[in-house]
Amino acid sequence: MEDLFANLASGLALALSLENLVFLVVGVCVGMLVGLFPGFGPAAGIAILIPMTLGLEPTTGIILLAGIYYGAMYGGTITSILINTPGESATVASTLDGYPMTQAGRAGPALVMQAVASFVGGAVGVVLICAFAPALSSFAASFGPSEYFLIVFLGLLLLATLMGHSLLKGIISALLGFAISTVGVDVISGAQRFTFGSPELIDGIYFVPVAIGLFGIGELLNCIYTGEHKKPAKRISVTIFSRAFWPRAGDFRISRFTFARGSLIGFIAGVLPGSGATIGSILAYSVEKRVARDPGEFGKGDIRGLVAPEAANNAASAGAMVPLISLGIPGSGATAVLLGALLMWGLQPGPMLIVDNPDFVWGLIGSMYLGNLMLVVMSVVAIPLFIKFLDVPYRLVVPVIVTLCIVGTFALHSSMIETWILLATGLLGFGMKRFGYSPAATVLAVVLGGMAENAFLQSLLIGDGSLGIFITRPISLALTAVTVAIFAAAAVVRLRALRR
């Protein structure tokens, strides 16, 4: 326990350095702005801004990107509450009671309570990271190539199936990402694969243009297709100096247990790869409604129906960092992009990350404490300022973001091929969005494809070419059993649907 507090203190000290503190503020501010634009989630914001972190130290860069990550969770709820337009899927549950509160003239209390709930959820999540991440890393240190491959496969399977996609479409999305990751040089024979004679593709396809294309350009094209860019700006007036802006004591009293329940549910959902903030927030809302004595009030502006999903989605954001740091497996689309950023800086997430780079890990955790504290203050004080950005017509935002995507991608390696890849994957992302495929699974497969291929080949070498290595080791057997169970459950659900 003493080591835990010592490590946390050193992480806070590192996060409090002037450079890291400045980029933390920038990250949370940008994250809140990203969250305000409908359809734009943290994954898109992180992907677009990764090129701007290339000249930074890894700790400073990840602090900036992580600030965008959980800042977007805060910002996405503002539009959910005020104009019934979720910034992303994780804030859908917040509209159920948040918008009715606005209609009842209680927009101020709703915004303040969501800020407090988000802070509590984020703080609880970071405390639990400190408790579980080192222990999980120690356990994962015993993993061999076979266990690592199965963890990658299982995480990808969960991400593909639990984010609202069918099993078949999720698998197709993942296989597409694996196909992209095979471009380059074969690790066994040294032969070039799918490079078409281009020397720029010998090192493979970089994940950044793929991520920006699928999340950034793809989301923009989808917004244009749905007519989001034609909608007029909605003008809303909110002032913090009005007494009606602040919650009543009864609001805190009635939701005092909701904070804890939502935070724990969200953290657990975040730790499970593929589950994440969306499922966590919906599950927290459902549980809160079930345990309430007056469930009929939910959906009519009940403060508990806003606090539960808000605490959950921010706790899930922290929880998703646990498998990322400990196992090298992202828990969501946003952390998949963060994983790519870590690899770009030469850091290998997994069991040895805490051992080899303790300053980096604890600096990140310390910044999450400070970031949540900044966000709760900014969410209250700067709400009127951030709402002004809702006055900007979406048609003016689109060309700015497209320019950022193209310039940022080209600036990586001054490569026109990567720029064309960006545009091609943007069209691909739009198609995947329209037809129900999973861009997150594709990006995750691109990021992990090379490592998964190496782990699989190493497993076969250790097992003398036999696949038995995946069932003869205890941990491998357990992971294989879980994978088979997921496929079996999906098959049962499909058969029942066909019978109906």
Short mmCIF file of N, CA and C in Angstrom, two decimals, residues 46-62 64-65 206-209 211-212 336-349 360 408-409 411-413 418 447 451:
data_model
loop_
_atom_site.label_atom_id
_atom_site.label_comp_id
_atom_site.label_asym_id
_atom_site.label_seq_id
_atom_site.Cartn_x
_atom_site.Cartn_y
_atom_site.Cartn_z
N ILE A 46 -9.11 11.93 -30.97
CA ILE A 46 -7.75 11.46 -30.72
C ILE A 46 -7.03 11.15 -32.03
N ALA A 47 -7.73 10.47 -32.94
CA ALA A 47 -7.11 10.08 -34.21
C ALA A 47 -6.66 11.30 -35.00
N ILE A 48 -7.51 12.33 -35.05
CA ILE A 48 -7.20 13.52 -35.83
C ILE A 48 -5.99 14.26 -35.25
N LEU A 49 -5.86 14.26 -33.92
CA LEU A 49 -4.82 15.07 -33.28
C LEU A 49 -3.54 14.31 -32.98
N ILE A 50 -3.49 13.02 -33.25
CA ILE A 50 -2.26 12.25 -33.01
C ILE A 50 -1.04 12.85 -33.72
N PRO A 51 -1.17 13.26 -35.00
CA PRO A 51 0.02 13.82 -35.67
C PRO A 51 0.62 15.02 -34.95
N MET A 52 -0.19 15.75 -34.19
CA MET A 52 0.30 16.94 -33.51
C MET A 52 1.10 16.60 -32.26
N THR A 53 1.13 15.32 -31.86
CA THR A 53 1.87 14.93 -30.66
C THR A 53 3.23 14.32 -30.98
N LEU A 54 3.61 14.28 -32.27
CA LEU A 54 4.83 13.58 -32.64
C LEU A 54 6.08 14.19 -32.03
N GLY A 55 6.09 15.50 -31.84
CA GLY A 55 7.28 16.15 -31.30
C GLY A 55 7.32 16.18 -29.78
N LEU A 56 6.32 15.59 -29.13
CA LEU A 56 6.23 15.64 -27.67
C LEU A 56 6.86 14.40 -27.04
N GLU A 57 7.22 14.53 -25.76
CA GLU A 57 7.64 13.36 -25.00
C GLU A 57 6.44 12.41 -24.86
N PRO A 58 6.67 11.09 -24.80
CA PRO A 58 5.55 10.15 -24.71
C PRO A 58 4.58 10.45 -23.57
N THR A 59 5.12 10.80 -22.37
CA THR A 59 4.23 11.08 -21.24
C THR A 59 3.37 12.30 -21.52
N THR A 60 3.98 13.35 -22.07
CA THR A 60 3.23 14.56 -22.38
C THR A 60 2.19 14.28 -23.46
N GLY A 61 2.58 13.53 -24.47
CA GLY A 61 1.67 13.22 -25.57
C GLY A 61 0.47 12.41 -25.10
N ILE A 62 0.70 11.39 -24.27
CA ILE A 62 -0.42 10.56 -23.82
C ILE A 62 -1.31 11.33 -22.86
N LEU A 64 -1.98 14.50 -23.14
CA LEU A 64 -2.83 15.30 -24.03
C LEU A 64 -3.95 14.46 -24.62
N LEU A 65 -3.61 13.28 -25.15
CA LEU A 65 -4.62 12.44 -25.80
C LEU A 65 -5.61 11.87 -24.79
N TYR A 206 0.49 2.46 -42.09
CA TYR A 206 0.49 3.09 -40.76
C TYR A 206 -0.94 3.20 -40.26
N PHE A 207 -1.12 3.00 -38.96
CA PHE A 207 -2.48 2.99 -38.42
C PHE A 207 -3.13 4.37 -38.40
N VAL A 208 -2.33 5.45 -38.35
CA VAL A 208 -2.89 6.79 -38.17
C VAL A 208 -3.82 7.19 -39.33
N PRO A 209 -3.39 7.10 -40.60
CA PRO A 209 -4.34 7.46 -41.67
C PRO A 209 -5.58 6.58 -41.69
N ALA A 211 -7.02 5.17 -38.99
CA ALA A 211 -7.87 5.60 -37.88
C ALA A 211 -8.55 6.93 -38.18
N ILE A 212 -7.79 7.89 -38.71
CA ILE A 212 -8.39 9.19 -39.03
C ILE A 212 -9.44 9.03 -40.12
N ALA A 336 -8.21 1.91 -28.51
CA ALA A 336 -7.50 1.27 -29.63
C ALA A 336 -6.61 2.28 -30.33
N VAL A 337 -7.12 3.50 -30.50
CA VAL A 337 -6.32 4.57 -31.10
C VAL A 337 -5.18 4.96 -30.16
N LEU A 338 -5.45 5.00 -28.85
CA LEU A 338 -4.39 5.30 -27.87
C LEU A 338 -3.29 4.23 -27.93
N LEU A 339 -3.70 2.97 -28.11
CA LEU A 339 -2.70 1.90 -28.22
C LEU A 339 -1.78 2.15 -29.40
N GLY A 340 -2.36 2.54 -30.53
CA GLY A 340 -1.54 2.85 -31.69
C GLY A 340 -0.56 3.98 -31.42
N ALA A 341 -1.02 4.98 -30.65
CA ALA A 341 -0.14 6.10 -30.31
C ALA A 341 1.03 5.62 -29.44
N LEU A 342 0.76 4.73 -28.48
CA LEU A 342 1.83 4.22 -27.63
C LEU A 342 2.87 3.46 -28.46
N LEU A 343 2.40 2.65 -29.38
CA LEU A 343 3.32 1.91 -30.24
C LEU A 343 4.13 2.86 -31.12
N MET A 344 3.49 3.96 -31.53
CA MET A 344 4.18 4.96 -32.35
C MET A 344 5.35 5.57 -31.59
N TRP A 345 5.18 5.71 -30.27
CA TRP A 345 6.25 6.27 -29.43
C TRP A 345 7.26 5.21 -28.98
N GLY A 346 7.10 3.98 -29.43
CA GLY A 346 8.04 2.93 -29.06
C GLY A 346 7.75 2.28 -27.73
N LEU A 347 6.54 2.45 -27.20
CA LEU A 347 6.15 1.84 -25.93
C LEU A 347 5.26 0.65 -26.19
N GLN A 348 5.51 -0.46 -25.51
CA GLN A 348 4.73 -1.68 -25.69
C GLN A 348 3.80 -1.88 -24.50
N PRO A 349 2.51 -1.55 -24.65
CA PRO A 349 1.57 -1.78 -23.53
C PRO A 349 1.51 -3.27 -23.21
N PHE A 360 6.02 6.75 -16.79
CA PHE A 360 5.01 6.98 -17.81
C PHE A 360 3.62 6.58 -17.30
N GLY A 408 -2.77 16.86 -41.24
CA GLY A 408 -2.15 16.05 -40.19
C GLY A 408 -1.60 14.75 -40.71
N THR A 409 -2.33 14.10 -41.61
CA THR A 409 -1.87 12.83 -42.18
C THR A 409 -0.63 13.02 -43.05
N ALA A 411 1.52 15.37 -42.89
CA ALA A 411 2.66 15.83 -42.10
C ALA A 411 3.39 14.69 -41.40
N LEU A 412 2.76 13.52 -41.28
CA LEU A 412 3.39 12.40 -40.60
C LEU A 412 4.69 11.99 -41.29
N HIS A 413 4.61 11.66 -42.57
CA HIS A 413 5.78 11.19 -43.31
C HIS A 413 5.91 11.86 -44.67
N GLU A 418 -0.14 7.82 -48.06
CA GLU A 418 -0.89 7.80 -46.81
C GLU A 418 -2.09 8.75 -46.88
N VAL A 447 -4.04 -2.25 -35.67
CA VAL A 447 -3.03 -1.97 -34.64
C VAL A 447 -2.40 -3.26 -34.12
N MET A 451 1.33 -7.81 -34.25
CA MET A 451 1.68 -8.48 -33.00
C MET A 451 0.97 -9.82 -32.88
#
